[in-house]
Structures are given as structure tokens and as C-alpha cells.
XYZ file of C-alpha atoms in Angstrom:
449
model
C -2.249 19.722 27.448
C -4.372 22.783 26.645
C -7.068 24.055 28.981
C -10.352 22.171 28.914
C -13.924 23.540 28.998
C -15.723 24.218 32.262
C -16.935 20.991 33.880
C -14.146 18.935 32.312
C -11.169 17.477 34.173
C -7.711 16.338 33.191
C -6.977 12.969 34.795
C -4.322 10.287 34.614
C -5.356 7.026 32.994
C -4.371 5.274 36.224
C -7.065 7.259 38.085
C -9.963 5.862 36.025
C -8.973 2.181 35.811
C -11.229 -0.516 37.220
C -8.345 -3.030 37.149
C -4.579 -2.563 36.883
C -3.021 -2.431 33.438
C -1.761 -5.869 32.401
C 0.070 -7.384 29.468
C -1.696 -10.074 27.483
C -0.647 -13.734 27.629
C -0.568 -15.639 24.364
C -1.151 -19.381 23.980
C 1.495 -21.359 22.121
C 1.346 -21.283 18.313
C -0.522 -24.194 16.801
C -3.404 -25.226 14.604
C -7.049 -25.517 15.505
C -6.765 -23.815 18.868
C -7.830 -20.508 20.363
C -7.381 -17.511 18.030
C -4.881 -14.860 19.137
C -5.065 -11.243 17.983
C -2.402 -9.817 15.666
C -1.144 -6.234 15.845
C -3.037 -5.046 12.708
C -6.251 -5.744 14.649
C -5.709 -2.387 16.423
C -5.716 -0.163 13.316
C -9.397 0.854 13.483
C -11.343 2.300 16.425
C -12.702 -1.150 17.277
C -10.652 -4.350 17.285
C -10.722 -6.228 13.966
C -11.129 -9.850 15.036
C -10.419 -11.109 11.525
C -6.809 -10.115 12.237
C -5.947 -13.156 14.349
C -3.967 -16.386 14.148
C -4.571 -19.872 15.529
C -2.825 -21.263 18.580
C -2.726 -24.188 20.956
C -5.226 -23.871 23.826
C -2.531 -24.497 26.447
C -1.034 -21.294 27.728
C 2.561 -22.286 28.461
C 1.632 -22.728 32.093
C -0.052 -19.297 32.298
C -3.721 -18.406 32.281
C -4.846 -17.284 28.855
C -6.161 -13.715 28.802
C -9.295 -13.233 26.704
C -10.484 -10.010 25.107
C -13.744 -8.922 26.756
C -16.338 -6.393 25.686
C -15.362 -2.890 26.799
C -11.606 -3.553 27.012
C -9.258 -1.194 25.196
C -6.195 -3.005 23.874
C -2.927 -1.138 23.281
C 0.061 -2.389 21.303
C 3.168 -2.122 23.433
C 5.795 -2.897 20.757
C 6.192 -1.928 17.124
C 8.913 -1.319 14.578
C 7.364 2.067 13.760
C 7.368 5.010 16.155
C 4.066 6.214 14.669
C 2.351 2.859 15.328
C 3.599 1.889 18.779
C 0.844 2.379 21.351
C -2.019 1.999 18.871
C -5.263 1.225 20.683
C -8.705 -0.136 19.853
C -11.923 -1.048 21.660
C -13.149 -4.609 22.088
C -16.740 -4.409 20.875
C -18.345 -7.816 21.338
C -15.755 -10.456 20.264
C -17.448 -12.982 17.925
C -15.659 -15.923 19.584
C -13.295 -16.190 22.568
C -10.019 -14.621 21.456
C -6.735 -14.332 23.336
C -4.809 -11.107 23.934
C -1.130 -11.584 22.976
C 1.742 -10.505 25.183
C 2.493 -7.708 22.692
C -0.633 -5.869 23.887
C -1.645 -4.168 27.119
C -5.204 -4.516 28.375
C -6.868 -1.305 29.591
C -10.053 -1.771 31.624
C -11.695 1.453 32.896
C -14.474 2.347 35.341
C -17.594 2.965 33.212
C -18.943 5.392 35.831
C -15.933 7.652 35.133
C -14.926 6.927 31.551
C -16.955 5.535 28.654
C -14.711 2.952 26.871
C -15.933 4.131 23.470
C -14.919 7.707 24.307
C -11.483 6.395 25.299
C -11.157 4.443 22.025
C -11.816 7.561 19.928
C -9.599 9.673 22.169
C -6.801 7.129 21.648
C -6.867 7.853 17.894
C -6.461 11.610 18.395
C -3.291 13.673 18.354
C -3.981 14.465 22.024
C -2.978 10.879 22.849
C -0.598 10.281 19.973
C 1.727 13.076 21.066
C 1.892 11.723 24.605
C 2.480 8.122 23.539
C 5.246 8.986 21.082
C 6.930 11.171 23.709
C 6.948 8.252 26.184
C 7.907 5.462 23.756
C 11.475 4.145 23.910
C 13.517 2.355 21.275
C 15.022 -0.939 22.344
C 16.944 -3.698 20.611
C 16.442 -4.473 16.914
C 15.091 -0.927 16.431
C 11.801 -1.861 18.130
C 9.772 0.884 19.817
C 8.201 0.022 23.167
C 5.810 1.546 25.667
C 5.145 -0.002 29.078
C 2.339 -0.017 31.639
C 3.934 2.678 33.770
C 4.140 5.042 30.802
C 0.500 4.414 29.866
C -0.704 4.864 33.423
C 0.600 8.444 33.396
C -0.961 9.640 30.124
C -3.418 12.514 30.648
C -7.031 12.371 29.479
C -9.390 15.330 28.913
C -12.499 14.087 30.710
C -15.984 15.627 30.583
C -18.883 14.086 32.557
C -19.927 10.645 31.299
C -23.145 11.955 29.727
C -21.101 14.513 27.818
C -18.632 11.805 26.771
C -21.452 9.777 25.245
C -22.867 12.825 23.477
C -19.423 13.576 21.997
C -19.078 9.960 20.868
C -22.459 10.142 19.130
C -21.545 13.354 17.314
C -18.072 12.117 16.440
C -19.285 8.811 15.036
C -21.922 10.610 12.976
C -19.240 12.858 11.455
C -16.791 9.991 10.944
C -19.440 7.774 9.347
C -20.016 10.448 6.710
C -16.278 10.764 6.070
C -15.868 6.987 5.929
C -18.732 6.579 3.459
C -17.263 9.222 1.163
C -13.773 7.755 1.501
C -15.045 4.268 0.672
C -16.797 5.530 -2.443
C -13.691 7.443 -3.501
C -11.441 4.399 -3.066
C -13.948 2.352 -5.056
C -13.947 4.941 -7.840
C -10.132 4.939 -7.900
C -10.125 1.160 -8.163
C -12.603 1.271 -11.032
C -10.532 3.974 -12.758
C -7.437 1.799 -12.448
C -9.264 -1.166 -13.996
C -10.599 1.071 -16.762
C -7.131 2.454 -17.500
C -5.555 -1.005 -17.652
C -8.378 -2.314 -19.822
C -8.153 0.665 -22.166
C -4.413 0.311 -22.735
C -4.544 -3.489 -23.003
C -7.255 -3.301 -25.666
C -5.383 -0.541 -27.486
C -2.235 -2.666 -27.565
C -3.971 -5.287 -29.705
C -6.208 -2.993 -31.740
C -9.418 -3.971 -29.987
C -10.814 -0.475 -29.329
C -12.347 0.032 -32.773
C -15.129 -2.159 -34.107
C -13.145 -3.196 -37.171
C -13.140 -6.713 -38.590
C -10.562 -9.023 -37.037
C -8.609 -11.813 -38.652
C -7.499 -15.066 -36.988
C -4.019 -14.968 -35.459
C -1.084 -16.337 -37.425
C 2.106 -16.987 -35.532
C 4.363 -20.032 -35.894
C 4.914 -21.977 -32.705
C 8.159 -21.362 -30.854
C 9.880 -24.160 -28.965
C 9.736 -23.548 -25.246
C 6.987 -20.890 -25.332
C 3.464 -21.446 -23.990
C 1.480 -18.840 -25.912
C -2.053 -19.914 -25.067
C -4.792 -18.648 -27.363
C -3.822 -15.493 -29.221
C -6.639 -13.018 -29.975
C -7.432 -11.980 -33.518
C -6.068 -8.680 -34.818
C -7.410 -6.019 -37.172
C -6.570 -6.463 -40.830
C -3.035 -5.237 -41.657
C -1.882 -5.958 -38.096
C 0.388 -8.952 -37.469
C 1.648 -11.121 -34.643
C 5.397 -11.512 -34.230
C 7.883 -12.365 -31.479
C 9.517 -9.760 -29.256
C 13.005 -10.576 -30.557
C 11.832 -9.688 -34.101
C 11.023 -6.076 -33.182
C 13.458 -5.334 -30.362
C 16.846 -6.041 -28.872
C 16.252 -7.613 -25.476
C 19.103 -7.695 -22.963
C 19.503 -8.300 -19.265
C 20.767 -5.595 -16.949
C 24.081 -5.721 -15.137
C 25.178 -7.281 -11.870
C 26.722 -4.598 -9.641
C 30.354 -5.385 -8.756
C 31.344 -6.171 -5.195
C 33.091 -3.610 -3.009
C 36.326 -5.575 -3.276
C 36.347 -4.832 -7.001
C 36.464 -1.054 -6.481
C 38.594 0.780 -9.024
C 39.380 4.531 -8.929
C 38.785 4.822 -12.685
C 35.196 3.567 -12.356
C 32.290 5.974 -12.740
C 29.187 6.490 -10.590
C 25.884 5.655 -12.313
C 22.289 5.290 -11.162
C 21.020 1.700 -11.161
C 17.323 0.832 -11.437
C 16.076 -2.157 -9.454
C 12.866 -4.209 -9.657
C 11.245 -1.949 -7.049
C 11.754 1.059 -9.322
C 9.827 -0.516 -12.210
C 6.107 -0.742 -11.532
C 3.293 -1.705 -13.884
C 2.674 1.379 -16.010
C 5.057 3.731 -14.178
C 8.560 4.160 -12.823
C 9.114 4.887 -9.131
C 12.335 6.884 -8.899
C 12.101 8.048 -5.284
C 14.817 5.593 -4.190
C 17.421 4.920 -6.890
C 20.756 3.416 -5.857
C 24.145 4.453 -7.205
C 26.844 1.950 -8.232
C 30.347 2.217 -9.715
C 31.160 0.658 -13.076
C 33.988 0.749 -15.574
C 33.167 3.499 -18.102
C 32.895 1.050 -21.009
C 30.455 -1.195 -19.145
C 28.413 1.773 -17.948
C 28.105 3.127 -21.470
C 27.136 -0.256 -22.941
C 24.362 -0.740 -20.361
C 23.168 2.860 -20.409
C 19.425 3.335 -20.873
C 18.165 5.453 -23.777
C 14.887 7.303 -24.148
C 12.268 4.889 -25.456
C 13.743 1.766 -23.853
C 11.085 -0.395 -22.244
C 12.057 -1.851 -18.859
C 10.521 -5.194 -17.857
C 11.013 -7.037 -14.575
C 12.507 -10.498 -14.682
C 11.730 -11.702 -11.164
C 9.638 -11.234 -8.036
C 6.128 -12.424 -7.260
C 4.414 -14.346 -10.038
C 2.135 -11.357 -10.702
C 5.026 -8.914 -10.993
C 7.120 -10.817 -13.549
C 7.184 -8.922 -16.858
C 5.687 -5.687 -15.558
C 7.231 -2.497 -16.821
C 7.280 0.934 -18.335
C 9.255 3.277 -20.582
C 12.503 5.047 -19.800
C 12.337 8.749 -20.699
C 15.757 9.996 -19.570
C 14.504 10.995 -16.135
C 18.090 10.633 -14.852
C 21.215 11.634 -16.751
C 23.060 8.309 -16.689
C 21.227 5.188 -15.600
C 21.627 1.425 -16.065
C 19.272 -1.471 -15.242
C 19.997 -4.117 -12.604
C 20.405 -7.733 -13.708
C 16.857 -8.500 -12.502
C 15.521 -6.156 -15.191
C 15.334 -6.541 -18.962
C 16.063 -3.676 -21.353
C 13.904 -3.833 -24.481
C 15.059 -1.506 -27.261
C 12.832 -1.281 -30.363
C 14.726 -1.816 -33.604
C 14.127 0.150 -36.811
C 11.145 2.005 -35.292
C 8.922 -1.025 -35.963
C 6.807 -0.551 -32.852
C 5.896 2.427 -30.685
C 7.426 1.871 -27.186
C 4.164 2.921 -25.507
C 2.219 0.227 -27.384
C 4.786 -2.358 -26.363
C 4.601 -1.278 -22.717
C 0.791 -1.390 -22.769
C 0.907 -4.829 -24.353
C 3.441 -6.127 -21.817
C 1.307 -4.944 -18.909
C -1.857 -6.459 -20.400
C -1.445 -9.574 -22.540
C 2.164 -9.925 -21.398
C 1.127 -10.240 -17.754
C -0.749 -13.477 -18.414
C 1.865 -14.728 -20.878
C 4.648 -14.248 -18.322
C 2.620 -16.088 -15.682
C 2.434 -19.109 -18.011
C 6.090 -18.940 -18.974
C 7.773 -17.999 -15.679
C 9.374 -20.590 -13.442
C 8.826 -20.826 -9.699
C 9.802 -23.632 -7.383
C 10.439 -22.065 -3.983
C 10.592 -18.326 -3.430
C 10.377 -15.662 -6.147
C 9.261 -16.406 -9.700
C 11.469 -15.554 -12.672
C 11.530 -15.623 -16.447
C 14.630 -16.184 -18.554
C 15.959 -13.843 -21.199
C 15.558 -16.527 -23.861
C 11.926 -17.102 -22.904
C 11.026 -13.397 -22.717
C 12.367 -12.873 -26.242
C 9.620 -15.251 -27.434
C 6.721 -13.152 -26.120
C 4.103 -12.686 -28.896
C 3.730 -9.027 -29.852
C 1.062 -7.435 -32.110
C 2.338 -4.893 -34.611
C 0.143 -2.322 -36.378
C 1.005 -0.153 -39.380
C 3.340 2.635 -38.184
C 0.995 5.559 -38.945
C -1.842 3.806 -37.123
C 0.394 3.209 -34.110
C 1.052 6.924 -33.569
C -2.610 7.848 -33.998
C -3.669 5.137 -31.541
C -1.168 6.272 -28.910
C -2.239 9.908 -29.240
C -5.956 9.102 -28.852
C -5.535 6.730 -25.914
C -3.109 9.020 -24.091
C -5.643 11.852 -24.326
C -8.287 9.670 -22.658
C -5.752 8.452 -20.093
C -4.761 12.043 -19.247
C -8.389 12.946 -18.540
C -8.740 9.837 -16.369
C -5.504 10.635 -14.525
C -6.753 14.152 -13.846
C -9.917 12.770 -12.245
C -7.845 10.316 -10.197
C -5.554 13.104 -8.989
C -8.599 15.073 -7.826
C -9.845 11.974 -5.998
C -6.465 11.509 -4.315
C -6.546 15.136 -3.142
C -10.048 14.557 -1.774
C -8.731 11.602 0.237
C -5.983 13.805 1.675
C -8.603 16.374 2.667
C -10.692 13.626 4.270
C -7.665 12.529 6.305
C -7.057 16.071 7.531
C -10.750 16.489 8.330
C -10.690 13.293 10.375
C -7.685 14.495 12.367
C -9.242 17.924 12.916
C -12.509 16.377 14.106
C -10.700 14.266 16.668
C -8.709 17.297 17.797
C -11.819 19.444 18.226
C -13.861 16.686 19.862
C -11.553 16.458 22.844
C -11.281 20.171 23.511
C -15.072 20.559 23.544
C -15.414 22.315 20.159
C -17.249 19.672 18.142
C -20.522 20.746 16.510
C -23.147 18.405 15.056
C -23.303 17.869 11.285
C -25.631 20.001 9.225
C -29.201 18.773 8.859
C -30.625 18.311 5.333
C -32.044 21.817 5.560
C -28.540 23.168 6.017
C -29.151 24.307 9.615
C -27.440 23.091 12.749
C -29.739 20.761 14.682
C -28.122 21.715 17.945
C -24.821 23.027 19.239
C -22.573 21.124 21.573
């Protein structure tokens, strides 16, 4: 640990405890009993008591340990190295809540260490580096940290009055960052809604204030269409199978079917096909006979739609644009290939992610586990078709607006990254004695720490 300012000390956690470190003791699972904290409750500086589960009030023969105001709770196990040892302050529990045996209770002497100072310190890289260095990986790839390891972590400790002054400054800074971050996340959410609304309306010609005619589409056996919206004059409703060839992807062969003449190809899975985009960070490779690989090969302009998953994810998709040289879809995906240039692929993808989302919800099947939609049913999806020249103009106009919106969203995402770095830097500076107060409205420092 680096040198600390004059008047500060570096102490072991064990030297400032009012009671020994102790693991929590959970009641048995059950309904209607005492709530027990879950690990996500430790993500923020203060414990989130909404992150709890019910239990039986009996404690398996052991005394139940309750979270009390001023305790700092530390997670002692986690599947992630970066999350093991997370800690948060108990700040007035709303109701009696038990500490589970996956957490360690830290109770310090308030005359030596302000618990709120410790909670902020615990979120800093000063502590994170020490905890990750002491954590050990046990069975089932679970990371663990024990009481002995925690007792030896080193704390930069100014006098208590200075601790409280640092906490006040730090929380003032962090409140400003949090407020800006919240507004930015809200703006991103609104931009996402606006983008989805824009493309969904474009897909059925609802952006212009032109007269609309009632929908005309013969019923199809087995399809639950709901109420179709009216379309502009010269547009028409049809079924997906009338404008596209729809096929299911392939089932990868088992390892026992390996053949030296087979060829390696990339295979897209459901996780790769998101609503309005393709995520190609993790694409698997499979081996197929050359004839099968060529028959299933994706072409630029193919629309990929998911055939299974959660009920909200069925039918989501986007357009293949030859991002990889030779790629095929998995059997849980549908390949939709427009025939005779009747429909712009972008309009179809927008429609599938808008109207199609609700249509797939009505037409998917789900008993237990994931939902799914059959190939025969998906082929019956109602699709609006505009005159060809109007389609291209509509896509060009909407994509221009979407590009401007995406540019603003990218700037917002960069601002969030900056906010994250600023938060980390503030915590770093706070615990080496270099934190200054925020600027006053006049632009001058009110005082200097």
C-alpha cells in the first residue's frame, strides 16, 4: 500500500474490530418466515434489503444472525473473482433480516473507524486488489475468502473526524455522478423505445399521415392474427410464405459422426441473434458435409429469426450481411430469404421485431420451459408489403434518422464509461487523502481537503 498523509495510519482490519469476524447463519428455506439476504444485496455501498428471500424462522438448531445498523457485510463466496468479497453497509434494516452463511459480518469500533468510511473504502481498488489477491478458488470453480484473510487486509485510516469529512465529500461527488448516470440511462432507454417505435411504424407505413384502408387478409387455419392495422393505399397484407422462403437451420452432427471430408463452418445460435442486431462475439464452429453446408449457407439479405427461448424472444431477429465468410444457422433459428425482391429485408426485420413480436407471442407454444414456434406457424405471419420504390425510400429515410439516434446513444455510452472511470478515480483519491470538494456554483472551490 502506498504511503499515507501525515496523521493517517495503516492498520489491519482485525485491529479495529469491536467483535470478532463471524459468518452468518441462515434459517431454513420456507415461506412466510424471516427474510434472508441474497448476494446481490451487496452490490451498492449500502445493503439493498429488497434483495432477500423468505425462510422458516427456525435456524436449524443455530441462533439466527440478524443484520444490525452499522454492520458491514462481506460476501465470502462467489463464482466470479471480481465479485467475491463484495461488501456493503447495513444502514437501518426496514425489518429484521437474517445474514446468510455466505456472508461474513464485520463489526468495527466506531471510535476508531466510521462504518460508512469502511463501506466506501470497501468499494475502492485499495481493497479490491487485496481481496482478489487473498481469494482462493475451490470446488465447482467457486472463489472464496475467509475470516482470516479479511482480518489481515490493510486499511488507510485517518482520524475519525477526517473519515467523516471524507465520507461527506465523497458522497457529494458520487451523488452528482449517480444523478447524471441515472439521467443518461433513462435517456438511453427512451432512445431505445423511440428507435423500436420508429422502425415498427415504418414497417407498416404508419409514419406518414396518409389515408389508411382497412386490412384485407384471408384467415389462415392455425394462425391467431389478432387485429391487423390498416395500411396506406397501395400497400397490402400477405403471409410470410408468399414473399419469402422460410427454412429451419441445421442440427449439428454428433462427434461420433465425424468425417474427414467434412468442412468447418461457423454456426449461429439463438444467442447470436438479438432483436435488431447480431452479436457475433462468440460464434461456434461445426463440421458439415460440403453439400449440407452449402445448402444451409446464409446469403446477404437473409433475415434470421429465433424459433425458441423465452416467450419475449421468440421471433426476434435481424439481417445477415456476410459478416463471416461461410456461416449456417442452428436448428433453433429460421432463415427467411425474400423471393423475387418483393420486400426489402430491412422492412421485414423491422416488422418482425415490432408487429411480429406480439404475433409470435400469440402463436408460440409453451408448456414447461422455453417457448417455441413451429416452422409451419411462422410461415403464416402476416406481412405488410409496400410498392417497391416506396420501400427503398422509406428504408433510406428511417435509417438516416436511426443513424443520428445511434450516434447520440454512442455518445451517451461513452459518457457512462467516463462516469465509471471518474467513480473509480474518486475512490482511489479519497483514500490517499487527495480528494477535493466539488466546485461551488460560482466555479470556485469552497474549501480544500
